[in-house]
mmCIF file of C-alpha atoms in Angstrom:
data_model
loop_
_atom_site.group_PDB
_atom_site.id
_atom_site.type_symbol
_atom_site.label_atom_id
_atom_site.label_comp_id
_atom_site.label_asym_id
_atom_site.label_seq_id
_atom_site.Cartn_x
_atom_site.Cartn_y
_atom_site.Cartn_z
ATOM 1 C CA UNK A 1 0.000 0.000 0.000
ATOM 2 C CA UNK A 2 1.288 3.487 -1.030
ATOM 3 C CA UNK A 3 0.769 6.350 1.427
ATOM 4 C CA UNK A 4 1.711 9.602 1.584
ATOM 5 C CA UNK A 5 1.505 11.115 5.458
ATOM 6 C CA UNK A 6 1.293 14.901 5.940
ATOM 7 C CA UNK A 7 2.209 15.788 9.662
ATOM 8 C CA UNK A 8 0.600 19.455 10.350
ATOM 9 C CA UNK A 9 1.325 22.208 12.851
ATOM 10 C CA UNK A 10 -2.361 21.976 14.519
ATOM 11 C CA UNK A 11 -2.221 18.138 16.023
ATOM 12 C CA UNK A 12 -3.209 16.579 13.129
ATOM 13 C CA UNK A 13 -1.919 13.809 10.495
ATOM 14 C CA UNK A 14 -3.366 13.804 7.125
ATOM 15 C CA UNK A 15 -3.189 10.153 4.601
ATOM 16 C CA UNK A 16 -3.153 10.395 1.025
ATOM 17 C CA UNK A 17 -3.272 8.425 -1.698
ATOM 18 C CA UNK A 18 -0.501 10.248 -3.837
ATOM 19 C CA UNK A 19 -1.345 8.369 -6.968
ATOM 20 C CA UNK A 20 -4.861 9.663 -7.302
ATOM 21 C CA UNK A 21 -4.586 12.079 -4.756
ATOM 22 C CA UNK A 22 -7.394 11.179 -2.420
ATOM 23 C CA UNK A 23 -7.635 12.053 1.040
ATOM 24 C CA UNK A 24 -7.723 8.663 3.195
ATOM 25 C CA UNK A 25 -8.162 9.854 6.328
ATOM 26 C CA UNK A 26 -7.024 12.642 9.029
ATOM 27 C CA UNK A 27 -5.805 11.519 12.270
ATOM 28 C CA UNK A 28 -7.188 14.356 13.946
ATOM 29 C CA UNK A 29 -5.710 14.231 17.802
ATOM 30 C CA UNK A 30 -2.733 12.529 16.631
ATOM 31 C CA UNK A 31 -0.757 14.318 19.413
ATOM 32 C CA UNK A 32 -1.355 17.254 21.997
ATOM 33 C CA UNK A 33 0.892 19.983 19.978
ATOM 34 C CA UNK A 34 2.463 20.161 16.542
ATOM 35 C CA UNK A 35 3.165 16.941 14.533
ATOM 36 C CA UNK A 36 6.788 17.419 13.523
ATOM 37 C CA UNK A 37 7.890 14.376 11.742
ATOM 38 C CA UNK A 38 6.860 10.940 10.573
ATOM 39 C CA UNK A 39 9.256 7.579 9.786
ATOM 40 C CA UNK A 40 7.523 4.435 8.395
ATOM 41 C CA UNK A 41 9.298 1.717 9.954
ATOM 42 C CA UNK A 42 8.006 -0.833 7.472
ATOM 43 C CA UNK A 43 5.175 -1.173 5.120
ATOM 44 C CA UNK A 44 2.180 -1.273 7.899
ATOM 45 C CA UNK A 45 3.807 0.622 11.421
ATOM 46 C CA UNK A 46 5.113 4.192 11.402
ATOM 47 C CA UNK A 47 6.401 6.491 13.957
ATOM 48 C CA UNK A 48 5.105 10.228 14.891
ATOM 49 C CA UNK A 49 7.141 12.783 16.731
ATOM 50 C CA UNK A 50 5.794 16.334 18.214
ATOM 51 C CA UNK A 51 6.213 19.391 20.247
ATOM 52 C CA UNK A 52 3.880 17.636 23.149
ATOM 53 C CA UNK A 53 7.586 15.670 23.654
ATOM 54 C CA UNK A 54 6.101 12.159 22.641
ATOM 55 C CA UNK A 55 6.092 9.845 20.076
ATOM 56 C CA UNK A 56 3.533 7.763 18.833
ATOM 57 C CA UNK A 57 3.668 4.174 16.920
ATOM 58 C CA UNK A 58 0.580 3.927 14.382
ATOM 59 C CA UNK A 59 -0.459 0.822 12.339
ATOM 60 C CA UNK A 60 -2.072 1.207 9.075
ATOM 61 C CA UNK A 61 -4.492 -1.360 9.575
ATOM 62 C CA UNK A 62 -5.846 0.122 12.573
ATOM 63 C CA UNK A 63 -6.048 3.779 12.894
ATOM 64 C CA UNK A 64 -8.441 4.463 15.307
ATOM 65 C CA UNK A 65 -6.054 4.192 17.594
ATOM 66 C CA UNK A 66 -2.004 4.443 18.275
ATOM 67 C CA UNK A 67 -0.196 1.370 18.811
ATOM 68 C CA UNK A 68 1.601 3.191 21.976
ATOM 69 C CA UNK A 69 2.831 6.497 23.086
ATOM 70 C CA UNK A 70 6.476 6.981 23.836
ATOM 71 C CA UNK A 71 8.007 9.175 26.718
ATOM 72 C CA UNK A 72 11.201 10.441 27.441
ATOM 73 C CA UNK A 73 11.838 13.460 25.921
ATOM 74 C CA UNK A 74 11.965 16.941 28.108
ATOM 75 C CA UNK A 75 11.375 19.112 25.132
ATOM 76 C CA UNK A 76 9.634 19.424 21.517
ATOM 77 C CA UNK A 77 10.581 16.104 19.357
ATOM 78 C CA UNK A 78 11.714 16.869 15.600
ATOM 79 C CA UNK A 79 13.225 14.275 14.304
ATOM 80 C CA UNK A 80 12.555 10.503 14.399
ATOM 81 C CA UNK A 81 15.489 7.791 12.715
ATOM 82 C CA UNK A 82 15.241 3.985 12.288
ATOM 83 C CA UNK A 83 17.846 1.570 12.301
ATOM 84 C CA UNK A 84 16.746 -1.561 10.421
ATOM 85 C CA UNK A 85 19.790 -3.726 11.862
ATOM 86 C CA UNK A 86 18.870 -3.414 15.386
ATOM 87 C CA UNK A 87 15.391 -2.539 14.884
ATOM 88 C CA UNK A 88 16.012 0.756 17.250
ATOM 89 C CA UNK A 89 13.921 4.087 16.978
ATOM 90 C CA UNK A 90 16.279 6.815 17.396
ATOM 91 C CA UNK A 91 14.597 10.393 18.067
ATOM 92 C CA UNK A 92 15.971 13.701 18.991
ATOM 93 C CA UNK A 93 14.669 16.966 20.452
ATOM 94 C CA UNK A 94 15.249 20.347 21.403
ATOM 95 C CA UNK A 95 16.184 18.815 24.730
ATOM 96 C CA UNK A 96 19.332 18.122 23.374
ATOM 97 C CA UNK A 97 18.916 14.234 23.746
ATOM 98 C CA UNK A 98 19.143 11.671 20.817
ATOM 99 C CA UNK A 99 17.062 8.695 22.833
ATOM 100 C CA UNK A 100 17.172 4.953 21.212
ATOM 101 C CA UNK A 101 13.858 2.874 21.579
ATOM 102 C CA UNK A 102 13.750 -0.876 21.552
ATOM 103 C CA UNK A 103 10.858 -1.482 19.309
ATOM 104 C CA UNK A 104 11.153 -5.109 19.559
ATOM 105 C CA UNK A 105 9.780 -5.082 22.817
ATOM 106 C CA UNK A 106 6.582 -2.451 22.556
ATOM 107 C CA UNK A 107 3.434 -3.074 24.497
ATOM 108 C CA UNK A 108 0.767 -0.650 24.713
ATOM 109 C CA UNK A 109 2.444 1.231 27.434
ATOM 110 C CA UNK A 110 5.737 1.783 25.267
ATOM 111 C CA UNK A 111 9.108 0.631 24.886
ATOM 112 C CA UNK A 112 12.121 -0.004 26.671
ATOM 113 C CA UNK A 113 14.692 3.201 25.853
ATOM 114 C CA UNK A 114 17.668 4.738 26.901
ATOM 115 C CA UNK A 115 19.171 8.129 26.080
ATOM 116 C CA UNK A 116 22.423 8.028 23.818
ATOM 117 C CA UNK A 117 24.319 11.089 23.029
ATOM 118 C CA UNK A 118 23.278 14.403 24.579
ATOM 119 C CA UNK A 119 24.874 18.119 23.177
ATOM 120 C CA UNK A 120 23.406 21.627 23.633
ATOM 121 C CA UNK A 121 21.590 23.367 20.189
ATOM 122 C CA UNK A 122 20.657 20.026 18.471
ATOM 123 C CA UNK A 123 18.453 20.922 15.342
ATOM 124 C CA UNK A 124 18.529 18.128 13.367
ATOM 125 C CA UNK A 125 19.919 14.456 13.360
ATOM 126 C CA UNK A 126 20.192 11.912 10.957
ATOM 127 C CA UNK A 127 21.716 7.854 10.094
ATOM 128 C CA UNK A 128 23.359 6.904 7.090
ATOM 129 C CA UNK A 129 21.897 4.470 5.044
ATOM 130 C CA UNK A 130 23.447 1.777 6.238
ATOM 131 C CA UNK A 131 23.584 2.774 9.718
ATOM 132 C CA UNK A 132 27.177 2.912 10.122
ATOM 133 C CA UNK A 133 27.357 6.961 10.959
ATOM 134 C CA UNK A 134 25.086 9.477 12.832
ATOM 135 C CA UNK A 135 25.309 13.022 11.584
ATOM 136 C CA UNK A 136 23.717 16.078 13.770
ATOM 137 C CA UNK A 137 23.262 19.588 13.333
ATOM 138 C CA UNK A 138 22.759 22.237 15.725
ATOM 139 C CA UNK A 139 21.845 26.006 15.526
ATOM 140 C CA UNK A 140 25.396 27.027 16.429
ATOM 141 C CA UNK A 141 27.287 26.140 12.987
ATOM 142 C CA UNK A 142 28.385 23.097 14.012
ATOM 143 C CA UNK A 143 28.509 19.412 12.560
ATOM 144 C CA UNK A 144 28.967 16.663 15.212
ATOM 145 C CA UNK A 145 29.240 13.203 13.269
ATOM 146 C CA UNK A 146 29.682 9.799 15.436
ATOM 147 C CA UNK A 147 31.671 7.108 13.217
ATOM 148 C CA UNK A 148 31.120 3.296 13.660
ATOM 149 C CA UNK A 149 28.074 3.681 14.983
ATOM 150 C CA UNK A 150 26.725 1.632 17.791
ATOM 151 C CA UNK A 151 23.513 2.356 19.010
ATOM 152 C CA UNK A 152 23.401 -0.235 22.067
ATOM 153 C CA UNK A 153 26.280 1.551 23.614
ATOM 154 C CA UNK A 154 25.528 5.483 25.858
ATOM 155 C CA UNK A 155 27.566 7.719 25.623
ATOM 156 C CA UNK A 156 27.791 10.735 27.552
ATOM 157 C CA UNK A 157 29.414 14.113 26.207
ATOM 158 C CA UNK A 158 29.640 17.068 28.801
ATOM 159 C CA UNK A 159 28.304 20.697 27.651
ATOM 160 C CA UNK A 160 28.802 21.460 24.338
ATOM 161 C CA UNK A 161 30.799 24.445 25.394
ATOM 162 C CA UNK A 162 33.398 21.791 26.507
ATOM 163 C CA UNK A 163 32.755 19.551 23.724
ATOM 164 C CA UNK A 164 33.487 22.803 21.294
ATOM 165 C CA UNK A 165 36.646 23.733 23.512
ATOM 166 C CA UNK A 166 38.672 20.815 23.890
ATOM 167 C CA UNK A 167 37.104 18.541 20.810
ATOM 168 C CA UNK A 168 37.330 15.394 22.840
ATOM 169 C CA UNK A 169 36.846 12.293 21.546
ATOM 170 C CA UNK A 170 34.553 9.266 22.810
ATOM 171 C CA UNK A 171 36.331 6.144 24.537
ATOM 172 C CA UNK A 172 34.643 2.919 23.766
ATOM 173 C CA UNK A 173 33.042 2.812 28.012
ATOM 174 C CA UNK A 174 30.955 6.113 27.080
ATOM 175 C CA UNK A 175 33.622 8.390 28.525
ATOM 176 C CA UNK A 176 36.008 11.116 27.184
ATOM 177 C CA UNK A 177 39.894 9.828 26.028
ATOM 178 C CA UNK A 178 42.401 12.577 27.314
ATOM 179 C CA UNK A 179 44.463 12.172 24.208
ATOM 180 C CA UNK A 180 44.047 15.499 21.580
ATOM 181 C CA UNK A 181 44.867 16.597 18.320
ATOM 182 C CA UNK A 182 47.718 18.621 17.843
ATOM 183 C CA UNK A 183 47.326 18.884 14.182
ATOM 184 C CA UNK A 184 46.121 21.879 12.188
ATOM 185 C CA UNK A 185 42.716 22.055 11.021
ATOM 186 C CA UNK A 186 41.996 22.121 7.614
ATOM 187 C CA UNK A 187 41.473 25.599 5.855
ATOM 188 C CA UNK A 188 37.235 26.453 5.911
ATOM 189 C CA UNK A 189 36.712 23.536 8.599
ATOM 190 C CA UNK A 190 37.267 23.859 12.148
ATOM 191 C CA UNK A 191 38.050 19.922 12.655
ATOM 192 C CA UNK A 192 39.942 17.388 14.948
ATOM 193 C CA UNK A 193 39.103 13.556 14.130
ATOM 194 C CA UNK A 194 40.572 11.268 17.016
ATOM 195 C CA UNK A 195 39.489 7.449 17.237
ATOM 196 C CA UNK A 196 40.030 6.038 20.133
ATOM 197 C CA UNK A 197 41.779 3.183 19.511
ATOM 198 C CA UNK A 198 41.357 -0.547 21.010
ATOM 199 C CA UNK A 199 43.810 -3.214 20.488
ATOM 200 C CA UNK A 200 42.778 -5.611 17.967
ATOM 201 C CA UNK A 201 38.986 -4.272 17.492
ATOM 202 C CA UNK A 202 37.260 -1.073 15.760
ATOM 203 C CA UNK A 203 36.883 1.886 17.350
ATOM 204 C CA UNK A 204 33.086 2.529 18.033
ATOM 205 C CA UNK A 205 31.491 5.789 18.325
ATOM 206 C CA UNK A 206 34.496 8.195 17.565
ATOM 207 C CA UNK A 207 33.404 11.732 17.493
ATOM 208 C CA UNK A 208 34.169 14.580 14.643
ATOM 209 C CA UNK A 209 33.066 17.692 15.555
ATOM 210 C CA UNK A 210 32.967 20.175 12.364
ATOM 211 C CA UNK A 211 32.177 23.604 11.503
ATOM 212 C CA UNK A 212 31.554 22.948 7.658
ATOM 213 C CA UNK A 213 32.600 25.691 5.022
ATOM 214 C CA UNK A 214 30.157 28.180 3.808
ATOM 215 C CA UNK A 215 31.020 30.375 0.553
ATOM 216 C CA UNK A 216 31.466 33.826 1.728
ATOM 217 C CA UNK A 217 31.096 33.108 5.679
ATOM 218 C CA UNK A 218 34.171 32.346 7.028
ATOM 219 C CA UNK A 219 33.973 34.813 9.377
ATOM 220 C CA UNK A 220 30.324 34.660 10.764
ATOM 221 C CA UNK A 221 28.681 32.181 12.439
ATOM 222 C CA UNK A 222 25.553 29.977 11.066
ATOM 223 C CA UNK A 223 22.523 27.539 11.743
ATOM 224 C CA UNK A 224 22.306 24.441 10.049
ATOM 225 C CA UNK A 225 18.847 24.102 10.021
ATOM 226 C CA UNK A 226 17.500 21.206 7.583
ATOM 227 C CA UNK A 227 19.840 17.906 7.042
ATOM 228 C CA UNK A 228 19.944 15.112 5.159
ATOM 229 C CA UNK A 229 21.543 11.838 3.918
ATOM 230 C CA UNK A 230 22.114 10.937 0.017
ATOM 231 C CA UNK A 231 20.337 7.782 -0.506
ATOM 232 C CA UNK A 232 23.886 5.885 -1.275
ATOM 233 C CA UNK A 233 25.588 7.378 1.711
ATOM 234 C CA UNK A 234 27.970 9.517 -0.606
ATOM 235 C CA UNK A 235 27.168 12.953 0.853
ATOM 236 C CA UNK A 236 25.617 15.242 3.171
ATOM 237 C CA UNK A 237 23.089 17.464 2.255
ATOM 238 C CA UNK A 238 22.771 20.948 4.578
ATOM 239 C CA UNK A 239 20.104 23.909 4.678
ATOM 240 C CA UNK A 240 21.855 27.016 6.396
ATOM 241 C CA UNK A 241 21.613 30.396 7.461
ATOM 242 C CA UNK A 242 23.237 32.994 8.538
ATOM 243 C CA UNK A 243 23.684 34.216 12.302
ATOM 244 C CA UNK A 244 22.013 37.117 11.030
ATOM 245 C CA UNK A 245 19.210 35.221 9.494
ATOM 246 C CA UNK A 246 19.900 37.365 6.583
ATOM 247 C CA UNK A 247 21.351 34.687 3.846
ATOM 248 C CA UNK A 248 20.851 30.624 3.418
ATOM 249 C CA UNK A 249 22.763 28.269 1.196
ATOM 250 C CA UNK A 250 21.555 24.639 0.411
ATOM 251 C CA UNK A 251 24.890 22.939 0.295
ATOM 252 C CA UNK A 252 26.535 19.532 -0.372
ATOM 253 C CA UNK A 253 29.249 17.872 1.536
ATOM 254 C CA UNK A 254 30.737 14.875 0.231
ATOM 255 C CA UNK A 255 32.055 11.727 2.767
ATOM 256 C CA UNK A 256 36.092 11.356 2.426
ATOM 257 C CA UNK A 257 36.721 7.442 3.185
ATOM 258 C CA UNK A 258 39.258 5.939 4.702
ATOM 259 C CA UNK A 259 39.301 7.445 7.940
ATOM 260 C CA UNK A 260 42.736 6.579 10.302
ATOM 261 C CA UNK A 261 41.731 3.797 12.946
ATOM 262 C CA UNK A 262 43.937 5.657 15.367
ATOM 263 C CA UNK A 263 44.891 9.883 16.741
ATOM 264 C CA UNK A 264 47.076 11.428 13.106
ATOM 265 C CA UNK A 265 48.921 14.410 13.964
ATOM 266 C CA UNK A 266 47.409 15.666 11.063
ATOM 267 C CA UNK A 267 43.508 14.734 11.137
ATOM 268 C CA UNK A 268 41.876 14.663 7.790
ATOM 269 C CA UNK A 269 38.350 16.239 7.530
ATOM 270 C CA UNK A 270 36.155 13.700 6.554
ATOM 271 C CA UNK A 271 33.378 16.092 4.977
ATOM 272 C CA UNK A 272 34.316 18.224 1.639
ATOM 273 C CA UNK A 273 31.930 21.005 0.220
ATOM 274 C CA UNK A 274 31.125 19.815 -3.500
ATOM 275 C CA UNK A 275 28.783 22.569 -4.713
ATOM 276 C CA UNK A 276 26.414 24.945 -3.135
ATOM 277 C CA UNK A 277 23.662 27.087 -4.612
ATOM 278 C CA UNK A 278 22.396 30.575 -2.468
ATOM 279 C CA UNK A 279 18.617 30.356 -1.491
ATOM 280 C CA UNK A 280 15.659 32.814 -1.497
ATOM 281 C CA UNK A 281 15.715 34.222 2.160
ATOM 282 C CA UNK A 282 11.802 34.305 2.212
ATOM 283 C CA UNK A 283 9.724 33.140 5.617
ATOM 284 C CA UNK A 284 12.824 34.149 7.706
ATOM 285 C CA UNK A 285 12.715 32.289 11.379
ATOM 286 C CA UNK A 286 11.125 28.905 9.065
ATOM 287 C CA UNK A 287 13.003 25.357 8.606
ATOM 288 C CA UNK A 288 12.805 24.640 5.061
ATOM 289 C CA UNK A 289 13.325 20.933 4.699
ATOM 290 C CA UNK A 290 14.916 19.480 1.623
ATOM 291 C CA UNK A 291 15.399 16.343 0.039
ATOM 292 C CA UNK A 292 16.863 14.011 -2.734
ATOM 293 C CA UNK A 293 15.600 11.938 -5.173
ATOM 294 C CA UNK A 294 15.519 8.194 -4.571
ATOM 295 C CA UNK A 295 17.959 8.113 -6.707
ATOM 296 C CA UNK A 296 20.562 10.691 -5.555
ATOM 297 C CA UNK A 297 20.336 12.923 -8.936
ATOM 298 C CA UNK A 298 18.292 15.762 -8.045
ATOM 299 C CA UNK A 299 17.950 17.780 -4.750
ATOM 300 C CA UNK A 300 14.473 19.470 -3.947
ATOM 301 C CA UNK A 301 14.721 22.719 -2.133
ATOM 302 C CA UNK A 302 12.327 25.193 -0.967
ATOM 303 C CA UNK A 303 12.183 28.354 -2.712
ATOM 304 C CA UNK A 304 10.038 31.391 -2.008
ATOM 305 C CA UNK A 305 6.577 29.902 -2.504
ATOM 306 C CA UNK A 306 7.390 27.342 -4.533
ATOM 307 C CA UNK A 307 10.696 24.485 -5.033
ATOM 308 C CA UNK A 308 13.532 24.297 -7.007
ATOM 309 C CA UNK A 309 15.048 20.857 -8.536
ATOM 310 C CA UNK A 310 18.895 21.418 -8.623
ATOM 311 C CA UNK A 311 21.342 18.855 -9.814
ATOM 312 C CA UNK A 312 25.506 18.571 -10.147
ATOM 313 C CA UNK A 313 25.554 18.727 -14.086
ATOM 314 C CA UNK A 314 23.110 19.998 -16.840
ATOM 315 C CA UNK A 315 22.735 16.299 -17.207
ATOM 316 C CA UNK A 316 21.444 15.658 -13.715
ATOM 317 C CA UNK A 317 24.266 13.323 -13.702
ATOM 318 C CA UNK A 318 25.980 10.716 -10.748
ATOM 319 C CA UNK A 319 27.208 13.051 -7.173
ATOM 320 C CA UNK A 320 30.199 10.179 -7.768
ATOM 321 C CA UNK A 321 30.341 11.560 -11.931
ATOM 322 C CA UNK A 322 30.515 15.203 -10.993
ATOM 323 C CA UNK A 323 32.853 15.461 -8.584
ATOM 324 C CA UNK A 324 34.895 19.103 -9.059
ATOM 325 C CA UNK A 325 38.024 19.894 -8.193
ATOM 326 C CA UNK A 326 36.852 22.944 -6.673
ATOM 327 C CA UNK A 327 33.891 23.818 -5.308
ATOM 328 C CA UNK A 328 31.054 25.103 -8.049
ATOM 329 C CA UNK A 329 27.216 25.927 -7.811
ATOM 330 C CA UNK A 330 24.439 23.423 -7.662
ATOM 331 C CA UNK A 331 22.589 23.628 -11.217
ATOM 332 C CA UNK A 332 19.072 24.563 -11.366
ATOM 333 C CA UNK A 333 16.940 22.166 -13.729
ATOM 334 C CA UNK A 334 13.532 23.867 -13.043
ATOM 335 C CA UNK A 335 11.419 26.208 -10.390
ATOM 336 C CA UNK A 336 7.639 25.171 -9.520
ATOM 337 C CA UNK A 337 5.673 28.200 -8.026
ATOM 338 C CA UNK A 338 2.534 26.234 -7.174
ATOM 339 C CA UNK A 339 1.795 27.670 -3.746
ATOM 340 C CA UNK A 340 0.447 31.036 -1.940
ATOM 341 C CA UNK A 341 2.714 30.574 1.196
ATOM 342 C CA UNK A 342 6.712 29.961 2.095
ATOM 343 C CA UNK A 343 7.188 26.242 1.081
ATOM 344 C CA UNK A 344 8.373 24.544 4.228
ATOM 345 C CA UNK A 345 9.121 21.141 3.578
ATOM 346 C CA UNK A 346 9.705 18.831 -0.134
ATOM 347 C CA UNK A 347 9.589 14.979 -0.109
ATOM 348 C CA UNK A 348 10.233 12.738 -3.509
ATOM 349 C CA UNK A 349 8.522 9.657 -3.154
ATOM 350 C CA UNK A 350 10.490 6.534 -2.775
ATOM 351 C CA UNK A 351 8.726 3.995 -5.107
ATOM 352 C CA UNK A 352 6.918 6.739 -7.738
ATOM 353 C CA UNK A 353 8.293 9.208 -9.787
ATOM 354 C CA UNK A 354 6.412 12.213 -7.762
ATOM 355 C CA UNK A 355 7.546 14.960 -5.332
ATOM 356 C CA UNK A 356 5.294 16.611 -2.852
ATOM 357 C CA UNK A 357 5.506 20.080 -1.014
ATOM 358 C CA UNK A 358 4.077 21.564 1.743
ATOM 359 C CA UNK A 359 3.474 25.101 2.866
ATOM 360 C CA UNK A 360 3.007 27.245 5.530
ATOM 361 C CA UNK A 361 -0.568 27.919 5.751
ATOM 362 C CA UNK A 362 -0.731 23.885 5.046
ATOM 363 C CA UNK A 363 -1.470 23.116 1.529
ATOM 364 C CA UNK A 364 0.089 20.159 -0.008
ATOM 365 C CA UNK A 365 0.998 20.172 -3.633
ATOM 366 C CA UNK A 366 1.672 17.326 -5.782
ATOM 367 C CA UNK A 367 4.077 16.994 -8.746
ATOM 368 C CA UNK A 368 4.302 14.327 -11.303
ATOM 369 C CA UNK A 369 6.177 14.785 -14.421
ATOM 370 C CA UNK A 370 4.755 14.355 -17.802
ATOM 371 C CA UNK A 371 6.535 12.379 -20.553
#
């Protein structure tokens, strides 16, 4: 079955059918405050986050109903992760906290969780595809990314003022390692990679900290605001602003393998800015949430009151095929003004050729190209 789930500011979820467009039905006290984000965690049960600091499990076969409510969250939830390995939830908030959920063992009263990472001014976090990395943005410029990922293991990271000062990385009990970098960062990213190292195993859960490069704003701070994962785990994908809320860039950071197993005394970054493309600064204080296509190709980005679909080439070629050797603008393929309000959030679907977008005073449009 082929839904398309809308989660709106006033409590509400709204199911479509995006092929013929049809509402379904509207979950109408799906939470207590604004719906923020929904993950289907297969093809029947998916996973609602909101300001009310909950989460809710929902079956599609029964929607009268939530499967169970989950607490543990202080503050408003935003973003909700699943790791098909383990079968872990993974949500974080504006509490800080990226909690793990063990959905194998849900009853109606919830699910057995445990809080992982913690770090002041989270905005955003995100898993690669395959689970192996954990990426998370916050509103002060910076780019934490956890390497090796294991999600059954806490760990527990100080303030992030300390975490920004001394750039310490994780030991494999949870704890800091009092080794340090002494190497010099490399130029446009404030970085220092250390893996802890254990004899004879991976390390687990070494922490980057980065303060990615932004054309033109070396010298003033950001927010990374909207984040996201290419499908084949090849890049990052960043919506920005400046501190003055003045400018935003959609940007694209590309993963550089081959990460030492042990402290360099040279680190290397292991994030490099591809291409970039400046953005309309309209509906200023607003998270515009982008997206690529299933296929990696094209990147959806809110624009004014409609989208943009930008690519690497004129060709809408391979991220891996149009690789520069320095960095050059994203290409713009085509703008879609469709809307009467700041488009908020874009979503391609992942089994039809079709893109959605949403608004701020709630419409949903629906796009489906014509051959």
């Amino acid at each position: 079955m082929s839904v398309l789930t809308v989660a709106c500011e006033q409590t509400e979820v709204l199911l479509f059918d995006p092929i013929s467009s049809r509402h379904i039905k509207t979950l109408t006290e799906a939470h207590e405050d604004c719906v923020n984000n929904i993950r289907f965690l297969d093809n029947r049960l998916f996973a609602t986050c909101s300001d009310d600091t909950t989460i809710a499990l929902w079956d599609l076969r029964k929607l009268n109903s939530k499967v169970c409510s989950l607490h543990g969250h202080a503050s408003w939830v935003k973003n909700i992760e699943y790791d098909t390995n383990t079968r872990l939830l993974v949500t974080s908030g504006f509490d800080g906290n990226v909690i793990t959920w063990d959905t194998n063992r849900f009853t109606e009263d919830g699910c057995p969780h445990k809080k992982f990472f913690h770090t002041r001014y989270l905005m955003r976090m995100r898993l690669t595809p395959d689970c192996s990395k954990m990426l998370i943005s916050t509103s002060s410029g910076y780019l934490l990314i956890l390497h090796d990922l294991d999600l059954t293991q806490s760990l527990e990271v100080g303030s992030y003022r300390m975490l920004r000062a001394r750039r310490t990385p994780l030991s494999s009990d949870g704890g800091t390692s009092a080794s340090r970098s002494a190497g010099t960062p490399r130029q446009g990213n404030d970085s220092s990679k250390i893996h802890p190292h254990r004899e004879g195993m991976s390390p687990r859960n070494s922490l980057e900290v980065l303060t990615p490069e932004i054309p033109g704003e070396r010298d003033r701070g950001n927010c990374i605001t909207s984040l996201q994962l290419h499908p084949k785990g090849w890049a990052t994908l960043i919506r920005c602003s400046s501190n003055m809320d003045d400018q935003e860039w959609t940007c694209v950071y590309e993963f550089q393998e081959g990460a030492p197993t042990r402290p360099l005394v040279s680190p290397r970054c292991s994030l490099r800015l591809t291409h970039y493309i400046e953005e309309a600064n309209v509906g200023r204080g607003y998270i515009k949430e982008l997206c690529f296509s299933p296929d990696g190709r094209l990147i959806c980005s809110p624009y004014g009151y409609g989208v943009r679909l930008l690519a690497f080439d004129e060709s809408c070629g391979e991220l891996a095929d149009c690789l520069p050797v320095q960095t050059s603008c994203l290409r713009e393929i085509r703008s879609i003004y469709s809307h009467s309000d700041v488009v908020l959030t874009t979503k391609f679907s992942p089994t039809h050729c079709q893109l959605a977008s949403g608004c701020l005073s709630g419409r949903v449009a629906l796009y489906q190209p014509k051959f």
